[in-house]
Amino acid sequence: MGAAGALGDVIHGQRRLVLPDGVALQASCWRPRHGGPWPALLMRQPYGRALASTMVYAHPAWYAAHGYLVVVQDVRGCGDSGGSFRLFANEARDGSCTMAWLRTQPDCNGRIGCYGFSYQGLTQLLWDGPDGPDCTAPAMA
């Protein structure tokens, strides 16, 4: 996968997924400025999306500069997402909806990898249905 170049060649923005029950989940997205569509890296987490830029192996912009669409989503009831947070109660259903939505985004090539640690690690393993991620890298802490 070719690198997008300097981190300045990355576009950062926000996206919103409205679930079938009407709850909206908010996500921060990074992608290369040119080319695409790209494989996606997805992190779903309850700690606020800014955490992804301070406590992961590399900042999402770094992954984007290396040819990935990076999506960091606040889970239900956390950060800027709607609904009520109930520890792991909605992750399988909401995660499956997120995967289906992400695969339809024009800048995603349909392949999705998930990453993260602790709560973010477990969300990678909770899916409702057969269409989970193509690759996972959970780290439990």
PDB file of C-alpha atoms in Angstrom:
ATOM      1  CA  MET A   1       0.000   0.000   0.000  1.00  0.00           C
ATOM      2  CA  GLY A   2       1.489   3.320  -1.025  1.00  0.00           C
ATOM      3  CA  ALA A   3       1.946   6.094   1.473  1.00  0.00           C
ATOM      4  CA  ALA A   4      -0.049   9.270   1.023  1.00  0.00           C
ATOM      5  CA  GLY A   5       3.088  11.214   1.866  1.00  0.00           C
ATOM      6  CA  ALA A   6       3.361  13.812   4.578  1.00  0.00           C
ATOM      7  CA  LEU A   7       0.676  14.013   7.238  1.00  0.00           C
ATOM      8  CA  GLY A   8      -0.463  17.190   5.477  1.00  0.00           C
ATOM      9  CA  ASP A   9      -1.797  14.963   2.708  1.00  0.00           C
ATOM     10  CA  VAL A  10      -4.493  13.687   5.080  1.00  0.00           C
ATOM     11  CA  ILE A  11      -8.078  14.926   5.314  1.00  0.00           C
ATOM     12  CA  HIS A  12      -9.795  14.854   8.720  1.00  0.00           C
ATOM     13  CA  GLY A  13     -13.550  15.141   9.182  1.00  0.00           C
ATOM     14  CA  GLN A  14     -16.609  13.960  11.083  1.00  0.00           C
ATOM     15  CA  ARG A  15     -19.317  11.497  10.093  1.00  0.00           C
ATOM     16  CA  ARG A  16     -22.573  10.424  11.664  1.00  0.00           C
ATOM     17  CA  LEU A  17     -24.320   7.075  11.442  1.00  0.00           C
ATOM     18  CA  VAL A  18     -28.009   6.968  12.366  1.00  0.00           C
ATOM     19  CA  LEU A  19     -28.889   3.480  13.612  1.00  0.00           C
ATOM     20  CA  PRO A  20     -32.214   1.756  12.847  1.00  0.00           C
ATOM     21  CA  ASP A  21     -33.529   2.752  16.309  1.00  0.00           C
ATOM     22  CA  GLY A  22     -32.778   6.431  15.585  1.00  0.00           C
ATOM     23  CA  VAL A  23     -29.681   6.762  17.780  1.00  0.00           C
ATOM     24  CA  ALA A  24     -26.845   8.663  16.082  1.00  0.00           C
ATOM     25  CA  LEU A  25     -23.232   7.533  16.476  1.00  0.00           C
ATOM     26  CA  GLN A  26     -20.515  10.109  15.828  1.00  0.00           C
ATOM     27  CA  ALA A  27     -17.147   9.286  14.256  1.00  0.00           C
ATOM     28  CA  SER A  28     -13.933  11.086  13.419  1.00  0.00           C
ATOM     29  CA  CYS A  29     -12.404  10.057  10.096  1.00  0.00           C
ATOM     30  CA  TRP A  30      -9.006  10.477   8.503  1.00  0.00           C
ATOM     31  CA  ARG A  31      -8.159   9.556   4.912  1.00  0.00           C
ATOM     32  CA  PRO A  32      -5.503  10.242   2.315  1.00  0.00           C
ATOM     33  CA  ARG A  33      -6.136  13.385   0.290  1.00  0.00           C
ATOM     34  CA  HIS A  34      -5.683  11.608  -3.053  1.00  0.00           C
ATOM     35  CA  GLY A  35      -6.666   8.250  -4.513  1.00  0.00           C
ATOM     36  CA  GLY A  36      -9.015   5.773  -2.931  1.00  0.00           C
ATOM     37  CA  PRO A  37     -11.101   3.991  -2.092  1.00  0.00           C
ATOM     38  CA  TRP A  38      -9.025   2.543   0.749  1.00  0.00           C
ATOM     39  CA  PRO A  39      -9.258  -0.266   3.294  1.00  0.00           C
ATOM     40  CA  ALA A  40     -10.669   1.036   6.573  1.00  0.00           C
ATOM     41  CA  LEU A  41      -9.342   0.813  10.111  1.00  0.00           C
ATOM     42  CA  LEU A  42     -12.167   1.044  12.647  1.00  0.00           C
ATOM     43  CA  MET A  43     -11.968   1.774  16.361  1.00  0.00           C
ATOM     44  CA  ARG A  44     -15.186   1.858  18.407  1.00  0.00           C
ATOM     45  CA  GLN A  45     -14.713   3.174  21.935  1.00  0.00           C
ATOM     46  CA  PRO A  46     -16.376   4.842  24.928  1.00  0.00           C
ATOM     47  CA  TYR A  47     -13.605   7.205  26.039  1.00  0.00           C
ATOM     48  CA  GLY A  48     -14.104  10.105  23.631  1.00  0.00           C
ATOM     49  CA  ARG A  49     -12.675  10.123  20.120  1.00  0.00           C
ATOM     50  CA  ALA A  50      -9.743  12.377  21.053  1.00  0.00           C
ATOM     51  CA  LEU A  51      -8.261   9.443  22.966  1.00  0.00           C
ATOM     52  CA  ALA A  52      -7.422   7.744  19.676  1.00  0.00           C
ATOM     53  CA  SER A  53      -4.954  10.505  18.946  1.00  0.00           C
ATOM     54  CA  THR A  54      -3.128  10.149  22.254  1.00  0.00           C
ATOM     55  CA  MET A  55      -3.092   6.498  23.348  1.00  0.00           C
ATOM     56  CA  VAL A  56      -2.818   4.230  20.318  1.00  0.00           C
ATOM     57  CA  TYR A  57       0.257   2.913  18.575  1.00  0.00           C
ATOM     58  CA  ALA A  58       0.163   5.772  16.072  1.00  0.00           C
ATOM     59  CA  HIS A  59      -2.097   8.762  15.501  1.00  0.00           C
ATOM     60  CA  PRO A  60      -4.952   8.011  13.047  1.00  0.00           C
ATOM     61  CA  ALA A  61      -3.427  10.560  10.650  1.00  0.00           C
ATOM     62  CA  TRP A  62      -0.322   8.365  10.410  1.00  0.00           C
ATOM     63  CA  TYR A  63      -2.380   5.367   9.293  1.00  0.00           C
ATOM     64  CA  ALA A  64      -4.240   7.575   6.815  1.00  0.00           C
ATOM     65  CA  ALA A  65      -0.950   8.856   5.426  1.00  0.00           C
ATOM     66  CA  HIS A  66      -0.059   5.223   4.771  1.00  0.00           C
ATOM     67  CA  GLY A  67      -3.160   4.479   2.715  1.00  0.00           C
ATOM     68  CA  TYR A  68      -6.046   3.794   5.108  1.00  0.00           C
ATOM     69  CA  LEU A  69      -9.415   5.319   5.843  1.00  0.00           C
ATOM     70  CA  VAL A  70      -9.414   5.542   9.665  1.00  0.00           C
ATOM     71  CA  VAL A  71     -12.721   5.746  11.546  1.00  0.00           C
ATOM     72  CA  VAL A  72     -12.837   6.296  15.323  1.00  0.00           C
ATOM     73  CA  GLN A  73     -16.405   6.076  16.588  1.00  0.00           C
ATOM     74  CA  ASP A  74     -17.916   6.969  19.956  1.00  0.00           C
ATOM     75  CA  VAL A  75     -20.075   4.060  21.099  1.00  0.00           C
ATOM     76  CA  ARG A  76     -23.693   4.577  22.081  1.00  0.00           C
ATOM     77  CA  GLY A  77     -24.102   6.987  24.985  1.00  0.00           C
ATOM     78  CA  CYS A  78     -20.474   8.161  25.002  1.00  0.00           C
ATOM     79  CA  GLY A  79     -18.654  11.188  23.646  1.00  0.00           C
ATOM     80  CA  ASP A  80     -20.839  12.863  21.037  1.00  0.00           C
ATOM     81  CA  SER A  81     -22.953   9.786  20.272  1.00  0.00           C
ATOM     82  CA  GLY A  82     -26.581   9.600  21.322  1.00  0.00           C
ATOM     83  CA  GLY A  83     -28.400   7.017  23.397  1.00  0.00           C
ATOM     84  CA  SER A  84     -27.561   5.545  26.777  1.00  0.00           C
ATOM     85  CA  PHE A  85     -24.330   3.733  27.588  1.00  0.00           C
ATOM     86  CA  ARG A  86     -24.848   0.209  28.938  1.00  0.00           C
ATOM     87  CA  LEU A  87     -21.581  -1.706  29.311  1.00  0.00           C
ATOM     88  CA  PHE A  88     -21.258  -3.955  26.210  1.00  0.00           C
ATOM     89  CA  ALA A  89     -25.064  -4.317  25.921  1.00  0.00           C
ATOM     90  CA  ASN A  90     -25.331  -2.724  22.460  1.00  0.00           C
ATOM     91  CA  GLU A  91     -21.887  -3.374  21.007  1.00  0.00           C
ATOM     92  CA  ALA A  92     -22.745  -6.410  18.842  1.00  0.00           C
ATOM     93  CA  ARG A  93     -25.759  -4.775  17.204  1.00  0.00           C
ATOM     94  CA  ASP A  94     -24.246  -1.296  16.900  1.00  0.00           C
ATOM     95  CA  GLY A  95     -20.935  -2.715  15.708  1.00  0.00           C
ATOM     96  CA  SER A  96     -22.636  -4.712  12.970  1.00  0.00           C
ATOM     97  CA  CYS A  97     -24.564  -1.641  11.821  1.00  0.00           C
ATOM     98  CA  THR A  98     -21.321   0.327  11.799  1.00  0.00           C
ATOM     99  CA  MET A  99     -19.561  -2.332   9.708  1.00  0.00           C
ATOM    100  CA  ALA A 100     -22.400  -2.411   7.160  1.00  0.00           C
ATOM    101  CA  TRP A 101     -22.459   1.405   6.982  1.00  0.00           C
ATOM    102  CA  LEU A 102     -18.682   1.688   6.655  1.00  0.00           C
ATOM    103  CA  ARG A 103     -18.585  -0.807   3.793  1.00  0.00           C
ATOM    104  CA  THR A 104     -21.011   1.436   1.853  1.00  0.00           C
ATOM    105  CA  GLN A 105     -18.931   4.604   2.235  1.00  0.00           C
ATOM    106  CA  PRO A 106     -17.514   5.694  -1.139  1.00  0.00           C
ATOM    107  CA  ASP A 107     -13.982   6.048   0.256  1.00  0.00           C
ATOM    108  CA  CYS A 108     -13.962   2.502   1.727  1.00  0.00           C
ATOM    109  CA  ASN A 109     -12.983  -0.377  -0.555  1.00  0.00           C
ATOM    110  CA  GLY A 110     -15.078  -2.810   1.522  1.00  0.00           C
ATOM    111  CA  ARG A 111     -12.214  -4.263   3.551  1.00  0.00           C
ATOM    112  CA  ILE A 112     -12.207  -3.378   7.243  1.00  0.00           C
ATOM    113  CA  GLY A 113      -9.692  -3.997   9.984  1.00  0.00           C
ATOM    114  CA  CYS A 114     -10.372  -3.179  13.630  1.00  0.00           C
ATOM    115  CA  TYR A 115      -7.864  -2.069  16.234  1.00  0.00           C
ATOM    116  CA  GLY A 116      -7.719  -0.883  19.812  1.00  0.00           C
ATOM    117  CA  PHE A 117      -7.092  -1.958  23.370  1.00  0.00           C
ATOM    118  CA  SER A 118      -9.181  -2.581  26.481  1.00  0.00           C
ATOM    119  CA  TYR A 119     -12.840  -1.738  25.724  1.00  0.00           C
ATOM    120  CA  GLN A 120     -11.841  -0.937  22.136  1.00  0.00           C
ATOM    121  CA  GLY A 121     -10.268  -4.382  21.888  1.00  0.00           C
ATOM    122  CA  LEU A 122     -13.401  -6.190  22.987  1.00  0.00           C
ATOM    123  CA  THR A 123     -15.653  -4.238  20.623  1.00  0.00           C
ATOM    124  CA  GLN A 124     -13.706  -5.906  17.783  1.00  0.00           C
ATOM    125  CA  LEU A 125     -14.948  -9.312  18.908  1.00  0.00           C
ATOM    126  CA  LEU A 126     -18.631  -8.428  19.343  1.00  0.00           C
ATOM    127  CA  TRP A 127     -20.552  -8.643  16.053  1.00  0.00           C
ATOM    128  CA  ASP A 128     -24.132  -9.562  15.284  1.00  0.00           C
ATOM    129  CA  GLY A 129     -24.127 -11.708  12.156  1.00  0.00           C
ATOM    130  CA  PRO A 130     -21.626 -13.188   9.737  1.00  0.00           C
ATOM    131  CA  ASP A 131     -20.136  -9.984   8.296  1.00  0.00           C
ATOM    132  CA  GLY A 132     -17.520  -9.012  10.832  1.00  0.00           C
ATOM    133  CA  PRO A 133     -14.200  -7.343  10.157  1.00  0.00           C
ATOM    134  CA  ASP A 134     -11.660  -8.754   7.720  1.00  0.00           C
ATOM    135  CA  CYS A 135      -8.915  -8.394  10.325  1.00  0.00           C
ATOM    136  CA  THR A 136      -8.764  -7.657  14.062  1.00  0.00           C
ATOM    137  CA  ALA A 137      -5.932  -6.609  16.370  1.00  0.00           C
ATOM    138  CA  PRO A 138      -7.447  -6.613  19.871  1.00  0.00           C
ATOM    139  CA  ALA A 139      -5.243  -5.843  22.859  1.00  0.00           C
ATOM    140  CA  MET A 140      -6.862  -6.553  26.194  1.00  0.00           C
ATOM    141  CA  ALA A 141      -5.670  -4.510  29.159  1.00  0.00           C
TER     142      ALA A 141
END
